[in-house]
One Martini backbone bead per residue (centre of mass of N, CA, C, O) as a GRO file, in nm:
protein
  249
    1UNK     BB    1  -0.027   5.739   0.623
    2UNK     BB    2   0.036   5.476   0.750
    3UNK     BB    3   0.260   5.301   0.889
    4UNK     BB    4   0.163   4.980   0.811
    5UNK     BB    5   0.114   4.974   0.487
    6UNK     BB    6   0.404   4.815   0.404
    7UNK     BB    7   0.330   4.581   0.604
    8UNK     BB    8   0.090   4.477   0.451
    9UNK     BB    9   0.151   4.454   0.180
   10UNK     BB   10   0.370   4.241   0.203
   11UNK     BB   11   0.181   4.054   0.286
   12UNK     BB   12   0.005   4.030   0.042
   13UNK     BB   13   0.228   3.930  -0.133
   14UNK     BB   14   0.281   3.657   0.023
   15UNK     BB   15   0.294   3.327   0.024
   16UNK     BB   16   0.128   3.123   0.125
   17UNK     BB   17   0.118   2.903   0.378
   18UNK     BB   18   0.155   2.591   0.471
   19UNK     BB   19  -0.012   2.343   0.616
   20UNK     BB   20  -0.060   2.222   0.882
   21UNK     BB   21   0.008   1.943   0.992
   22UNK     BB   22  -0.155   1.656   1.004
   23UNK     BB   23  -0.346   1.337   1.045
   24UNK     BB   24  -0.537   1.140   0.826
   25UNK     BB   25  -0.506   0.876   0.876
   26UNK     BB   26  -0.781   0.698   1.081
   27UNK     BB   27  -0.808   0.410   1.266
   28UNK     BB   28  -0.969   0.174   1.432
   29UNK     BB   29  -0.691   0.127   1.640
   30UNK     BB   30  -0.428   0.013   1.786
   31UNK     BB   31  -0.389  -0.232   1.753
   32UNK     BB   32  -0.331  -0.413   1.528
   33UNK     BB   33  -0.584  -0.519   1.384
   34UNK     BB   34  -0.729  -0.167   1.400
   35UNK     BB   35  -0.477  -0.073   1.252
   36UNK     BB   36  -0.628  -0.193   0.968
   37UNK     BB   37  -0.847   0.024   0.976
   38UNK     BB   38  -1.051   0.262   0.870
   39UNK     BB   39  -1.272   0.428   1.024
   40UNK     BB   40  -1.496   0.527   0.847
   41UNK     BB   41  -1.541   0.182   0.773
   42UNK     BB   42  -1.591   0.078   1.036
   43UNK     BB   43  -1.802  -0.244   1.187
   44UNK     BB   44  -1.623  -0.440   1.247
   45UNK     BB   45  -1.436  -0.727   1.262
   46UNK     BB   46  -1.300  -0.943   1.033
   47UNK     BB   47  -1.278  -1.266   1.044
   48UNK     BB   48  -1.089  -1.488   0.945
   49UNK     BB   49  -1.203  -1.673   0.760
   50UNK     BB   50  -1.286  -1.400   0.550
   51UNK     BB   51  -1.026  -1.169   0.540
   52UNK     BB   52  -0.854  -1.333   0.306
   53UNK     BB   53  -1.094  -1.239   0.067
   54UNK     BB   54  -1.054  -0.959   0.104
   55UNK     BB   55  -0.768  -0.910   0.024
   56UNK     BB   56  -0.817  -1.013  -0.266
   57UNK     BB   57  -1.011  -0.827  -0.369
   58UNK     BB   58  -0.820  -0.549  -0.295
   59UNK     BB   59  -0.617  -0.632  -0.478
   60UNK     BB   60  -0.769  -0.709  -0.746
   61UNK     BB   61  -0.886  -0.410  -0.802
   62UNK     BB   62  -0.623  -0.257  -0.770
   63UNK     BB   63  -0.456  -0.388  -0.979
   64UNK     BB   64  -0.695  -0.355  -1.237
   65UNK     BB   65  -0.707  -0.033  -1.227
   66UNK     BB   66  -0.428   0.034  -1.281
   67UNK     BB   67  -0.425  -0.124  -1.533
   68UNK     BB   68  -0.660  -0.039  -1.708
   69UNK     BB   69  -0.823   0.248  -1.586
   70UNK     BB   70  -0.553   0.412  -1.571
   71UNK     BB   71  -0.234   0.312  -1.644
   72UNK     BB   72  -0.060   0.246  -1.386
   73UNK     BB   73   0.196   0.199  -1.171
   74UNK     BB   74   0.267  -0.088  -0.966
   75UNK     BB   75   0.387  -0.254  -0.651
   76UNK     BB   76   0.522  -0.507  -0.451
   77UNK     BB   77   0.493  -0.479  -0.086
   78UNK     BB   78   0.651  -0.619   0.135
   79UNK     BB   79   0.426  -0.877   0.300
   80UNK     BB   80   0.320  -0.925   0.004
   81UNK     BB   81   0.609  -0.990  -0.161
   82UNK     BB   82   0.630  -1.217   0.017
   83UNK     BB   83   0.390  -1.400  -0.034
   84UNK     BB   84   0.467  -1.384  -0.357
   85UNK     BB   85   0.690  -1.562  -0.305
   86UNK     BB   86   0.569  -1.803  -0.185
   87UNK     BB   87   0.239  -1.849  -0.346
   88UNK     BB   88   0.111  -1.608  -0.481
   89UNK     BB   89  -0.027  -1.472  -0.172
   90UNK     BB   90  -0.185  -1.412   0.100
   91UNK     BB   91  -0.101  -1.373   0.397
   92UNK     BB   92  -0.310  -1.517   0.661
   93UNK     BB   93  -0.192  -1.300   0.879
   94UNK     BB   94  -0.258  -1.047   0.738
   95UNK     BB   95  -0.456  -0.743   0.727
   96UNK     BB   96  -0.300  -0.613   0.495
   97UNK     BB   97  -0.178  -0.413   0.171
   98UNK     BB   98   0.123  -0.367  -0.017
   99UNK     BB   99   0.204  -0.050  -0.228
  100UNK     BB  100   0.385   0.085  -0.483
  101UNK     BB  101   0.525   0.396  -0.615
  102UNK     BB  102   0.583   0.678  -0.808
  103UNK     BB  103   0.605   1.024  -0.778
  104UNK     BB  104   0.489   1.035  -1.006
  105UNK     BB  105   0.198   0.887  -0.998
  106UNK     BB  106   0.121   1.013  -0.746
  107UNK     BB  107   0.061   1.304  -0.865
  108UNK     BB  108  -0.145   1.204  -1.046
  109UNK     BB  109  -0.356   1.090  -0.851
  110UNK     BB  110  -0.399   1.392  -0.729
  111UNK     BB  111  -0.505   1.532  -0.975
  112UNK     BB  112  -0.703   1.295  -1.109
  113UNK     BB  113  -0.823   1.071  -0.839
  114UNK     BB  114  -0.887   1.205  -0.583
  115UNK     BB  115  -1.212   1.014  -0.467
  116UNK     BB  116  -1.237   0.783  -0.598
  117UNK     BB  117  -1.485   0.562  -0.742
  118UNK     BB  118  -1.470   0.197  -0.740
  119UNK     BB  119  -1.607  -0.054  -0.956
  120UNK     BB  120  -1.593  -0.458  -0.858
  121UNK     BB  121  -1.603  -0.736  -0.941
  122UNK     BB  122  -1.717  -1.064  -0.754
  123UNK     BB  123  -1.659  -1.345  -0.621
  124UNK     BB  124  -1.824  -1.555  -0.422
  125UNK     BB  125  -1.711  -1.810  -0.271
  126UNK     BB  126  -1.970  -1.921  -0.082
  127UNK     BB  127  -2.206  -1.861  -0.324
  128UNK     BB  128  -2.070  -1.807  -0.650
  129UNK     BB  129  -2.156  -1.517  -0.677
  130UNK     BB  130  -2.174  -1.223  -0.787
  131UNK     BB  131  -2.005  -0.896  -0.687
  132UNK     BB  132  -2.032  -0.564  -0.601
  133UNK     BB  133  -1.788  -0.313  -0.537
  134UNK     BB  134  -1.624  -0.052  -0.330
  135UNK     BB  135  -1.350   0.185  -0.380
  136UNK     BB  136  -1.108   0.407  -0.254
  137UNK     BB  137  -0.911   0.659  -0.366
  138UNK     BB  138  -0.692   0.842  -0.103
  139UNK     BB  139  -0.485   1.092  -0.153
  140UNK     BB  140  -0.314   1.238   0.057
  141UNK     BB  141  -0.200   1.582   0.145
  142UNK     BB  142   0.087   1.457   0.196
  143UNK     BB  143   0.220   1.281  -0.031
  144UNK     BB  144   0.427   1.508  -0.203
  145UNK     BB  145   0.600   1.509  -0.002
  146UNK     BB  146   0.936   1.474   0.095
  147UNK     BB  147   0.935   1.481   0.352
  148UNK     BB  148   0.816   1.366   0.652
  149UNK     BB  149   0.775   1.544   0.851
  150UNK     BB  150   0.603   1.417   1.174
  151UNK     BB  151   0.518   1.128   1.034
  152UNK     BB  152   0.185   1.094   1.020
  153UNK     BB  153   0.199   1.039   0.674
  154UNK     BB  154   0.368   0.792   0.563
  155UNK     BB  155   0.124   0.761   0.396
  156UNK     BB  156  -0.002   0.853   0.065
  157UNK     BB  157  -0.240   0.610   0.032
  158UNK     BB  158  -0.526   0.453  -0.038
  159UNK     BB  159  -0.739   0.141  -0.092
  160UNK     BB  160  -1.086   0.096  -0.003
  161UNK     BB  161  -1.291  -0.018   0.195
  162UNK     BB  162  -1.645   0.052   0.245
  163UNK     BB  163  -1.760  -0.211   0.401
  164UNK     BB  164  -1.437  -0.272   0.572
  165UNK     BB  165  -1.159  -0.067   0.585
  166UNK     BB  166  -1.011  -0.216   0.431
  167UNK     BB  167  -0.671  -0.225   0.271
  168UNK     BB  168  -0.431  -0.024   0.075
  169UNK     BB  169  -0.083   0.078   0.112
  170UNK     BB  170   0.023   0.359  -0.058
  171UNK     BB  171   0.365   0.417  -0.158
  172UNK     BB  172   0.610   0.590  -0.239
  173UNK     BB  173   0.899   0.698  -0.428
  174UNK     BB  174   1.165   0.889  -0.336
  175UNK     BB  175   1.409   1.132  -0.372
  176UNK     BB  176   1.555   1.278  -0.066
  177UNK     BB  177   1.875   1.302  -0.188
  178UNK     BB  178   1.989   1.401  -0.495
  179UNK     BB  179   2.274   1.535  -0.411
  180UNK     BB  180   2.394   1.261  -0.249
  181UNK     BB  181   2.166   1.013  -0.343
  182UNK     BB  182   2.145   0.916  -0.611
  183UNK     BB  183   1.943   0.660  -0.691
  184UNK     BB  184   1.783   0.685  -0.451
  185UNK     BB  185   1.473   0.548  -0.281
  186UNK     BB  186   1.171   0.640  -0.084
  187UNK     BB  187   0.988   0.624   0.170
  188UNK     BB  188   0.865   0.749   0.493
  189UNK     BB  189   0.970   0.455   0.661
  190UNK     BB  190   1.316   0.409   0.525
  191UNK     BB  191   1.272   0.264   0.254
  192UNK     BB  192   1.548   0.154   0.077
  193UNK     BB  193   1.665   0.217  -0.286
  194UNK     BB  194   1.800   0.112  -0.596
  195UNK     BB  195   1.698   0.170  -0.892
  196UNK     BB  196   1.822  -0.130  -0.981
  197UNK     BB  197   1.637  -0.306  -0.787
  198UNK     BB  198   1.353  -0.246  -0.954
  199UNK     BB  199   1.456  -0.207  -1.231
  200UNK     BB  200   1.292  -0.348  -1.404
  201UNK     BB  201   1.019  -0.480  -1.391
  202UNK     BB  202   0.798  -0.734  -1.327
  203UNK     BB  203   0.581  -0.997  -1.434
  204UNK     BB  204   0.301  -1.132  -1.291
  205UNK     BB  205   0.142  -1.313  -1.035
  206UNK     BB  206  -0.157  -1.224  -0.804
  207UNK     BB  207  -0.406  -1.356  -0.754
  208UNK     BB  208  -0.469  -1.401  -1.043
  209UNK     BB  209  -0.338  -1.163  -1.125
  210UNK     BB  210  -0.170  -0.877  -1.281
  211UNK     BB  211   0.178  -0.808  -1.173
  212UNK     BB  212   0.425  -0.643  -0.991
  213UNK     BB  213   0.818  -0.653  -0.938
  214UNK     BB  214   1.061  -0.637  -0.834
  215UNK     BB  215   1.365  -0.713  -0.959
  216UNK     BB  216   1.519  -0.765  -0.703
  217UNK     BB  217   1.322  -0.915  -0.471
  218UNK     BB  218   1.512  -1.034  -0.299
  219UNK     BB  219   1.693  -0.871  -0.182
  220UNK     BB  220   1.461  -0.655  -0.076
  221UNK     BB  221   1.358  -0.906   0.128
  222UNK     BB  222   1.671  -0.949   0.252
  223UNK     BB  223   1.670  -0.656   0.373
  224UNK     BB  224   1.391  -0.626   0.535
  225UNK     BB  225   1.393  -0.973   0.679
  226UNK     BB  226   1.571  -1.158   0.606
  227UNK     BB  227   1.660  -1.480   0.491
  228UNK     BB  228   1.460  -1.625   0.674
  229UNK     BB  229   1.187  -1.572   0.498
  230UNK     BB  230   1.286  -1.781   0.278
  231UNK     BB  231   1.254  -2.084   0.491
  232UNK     BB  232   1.061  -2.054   0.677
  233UNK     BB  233   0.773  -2.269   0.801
  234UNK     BB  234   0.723  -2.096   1.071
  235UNK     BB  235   0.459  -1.912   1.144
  236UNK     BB  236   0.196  -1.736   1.311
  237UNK     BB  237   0.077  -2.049   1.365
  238UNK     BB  238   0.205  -2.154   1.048
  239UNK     BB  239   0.230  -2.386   0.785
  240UNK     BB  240   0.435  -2.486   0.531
  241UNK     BB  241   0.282  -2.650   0.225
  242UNK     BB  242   0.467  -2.763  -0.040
  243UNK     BB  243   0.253  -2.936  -0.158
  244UNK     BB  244   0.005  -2.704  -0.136
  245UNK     BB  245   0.100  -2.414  -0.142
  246UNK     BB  246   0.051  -2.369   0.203
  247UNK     BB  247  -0.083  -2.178   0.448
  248UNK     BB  248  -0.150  -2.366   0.758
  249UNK     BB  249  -0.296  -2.348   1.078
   0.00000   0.00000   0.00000
């Protein structure tokens, strides 16, 4: 018998080590405004004019397929539901859409849906006619972890345009030490809620479709942006028409 047998023997026993964490969502480059492209789907910037139509799109075809064809919980966060709170529209400065769901949802997600490609018929606001689009739900290799690993994976998810690269940043919430803080749950961002802040969801209309935002919406966003977030009217280039409920450049 060899002396290394029961050494052998042991490691094909043990269980596979888990996969080296990598970085997988890669963006098309470091500026706020590339770095809110998938790289694999990038073909140059989408001027001003015409990016707030994408990103309308890609709201609604996410939010109606979520509800529709998947049957899936999902709701607004960050930038986006500070949007909704301004009036119910994407702010005209965002690049990207910010979406939350439960650590429940991602794992049906990773399990059942990852990869597919849904389309989603819409209307051409420049030309009138209807177009069809495609859009990719891609959920990360590393999104159903709970710890934060080395911070490169923080987005869990995304819902991809794959004509223009812009997305839908879907992230998870989930208790991240239920033994010291139960009923608090965060993102691997650091955003952390209770959930009594969360639940029940409310029903709302957020750019012409049915959507959901957190019960405490407010509290929420004056955790995240300060008070001043719900009265300033004058932001990055932009003021608040109250008559005409829109942000004018």
């Amino acid at each position: 018998t060899s002396p290394n047998s029961n050494h052998n023997q042991n490691n094909a026993d043990a269980p596979p080590s888990p996969p080296q964490e990598y970085k997988y969502f890669h963006e098309a480059g470091f500026s706020l405004e590339l770095s809110h492209y998938d790289a694999r789907f990038f073909r140059g910037p989408v001027p001003y004019a015409t990016h707030r139509a994408i990103l309308t799109h890609l709201i609604r075809s996410y939010l109606s397929t979520f509800r529709v064809t998947l049957g899936l919980e999902t709701w607004l966060a960050h930038g986006t539901l500070l949007g909704w709170w301004w009036n119910g529209r994407i702010m005209p400065w965002d690049f990207d859409v910010d979406a939350q769901v439960s650590g429940a949802t991602l794992a049906v997600l990773a399990e059942r849906h990852n990869g597919s490609m849904h389309e989603y018929t819409l209307r051409n606001e420049t030309s009138g006619r209807d177009e069809t689009r495609v859009f990719l739900l891609d959920v990360n290799p590393f999104g159903t972890k709970v710890d934060r690993g080395t911070g490169e994976n923080a987005i869990d998810a995304r819902w991809i345009d794959v004509e223009t690269g812009m997305y839908v940043d879907i992230t998870a919430l989930m208790e991240r030490d239920p033994e010291n803080s139960p009923g608090v749950v965060s993102c691997k961002n650091f955003h952390w809620y209770k959930m009594e802040e969360l639940y029940p969801l409310r029903e709302t209309v957020f750019e012409g479709v049915k959507a959901m935002v957190p019960r405490e919406f407010e509290k929420v966003l004056v955790d995240e942006y300060g008070a001043k977030s719900l009265v300033v009217t004058e932001w990055e280039g932009h003021h608040f028409d109250a008559e005409l409920k829109e942000w004018v450049k």
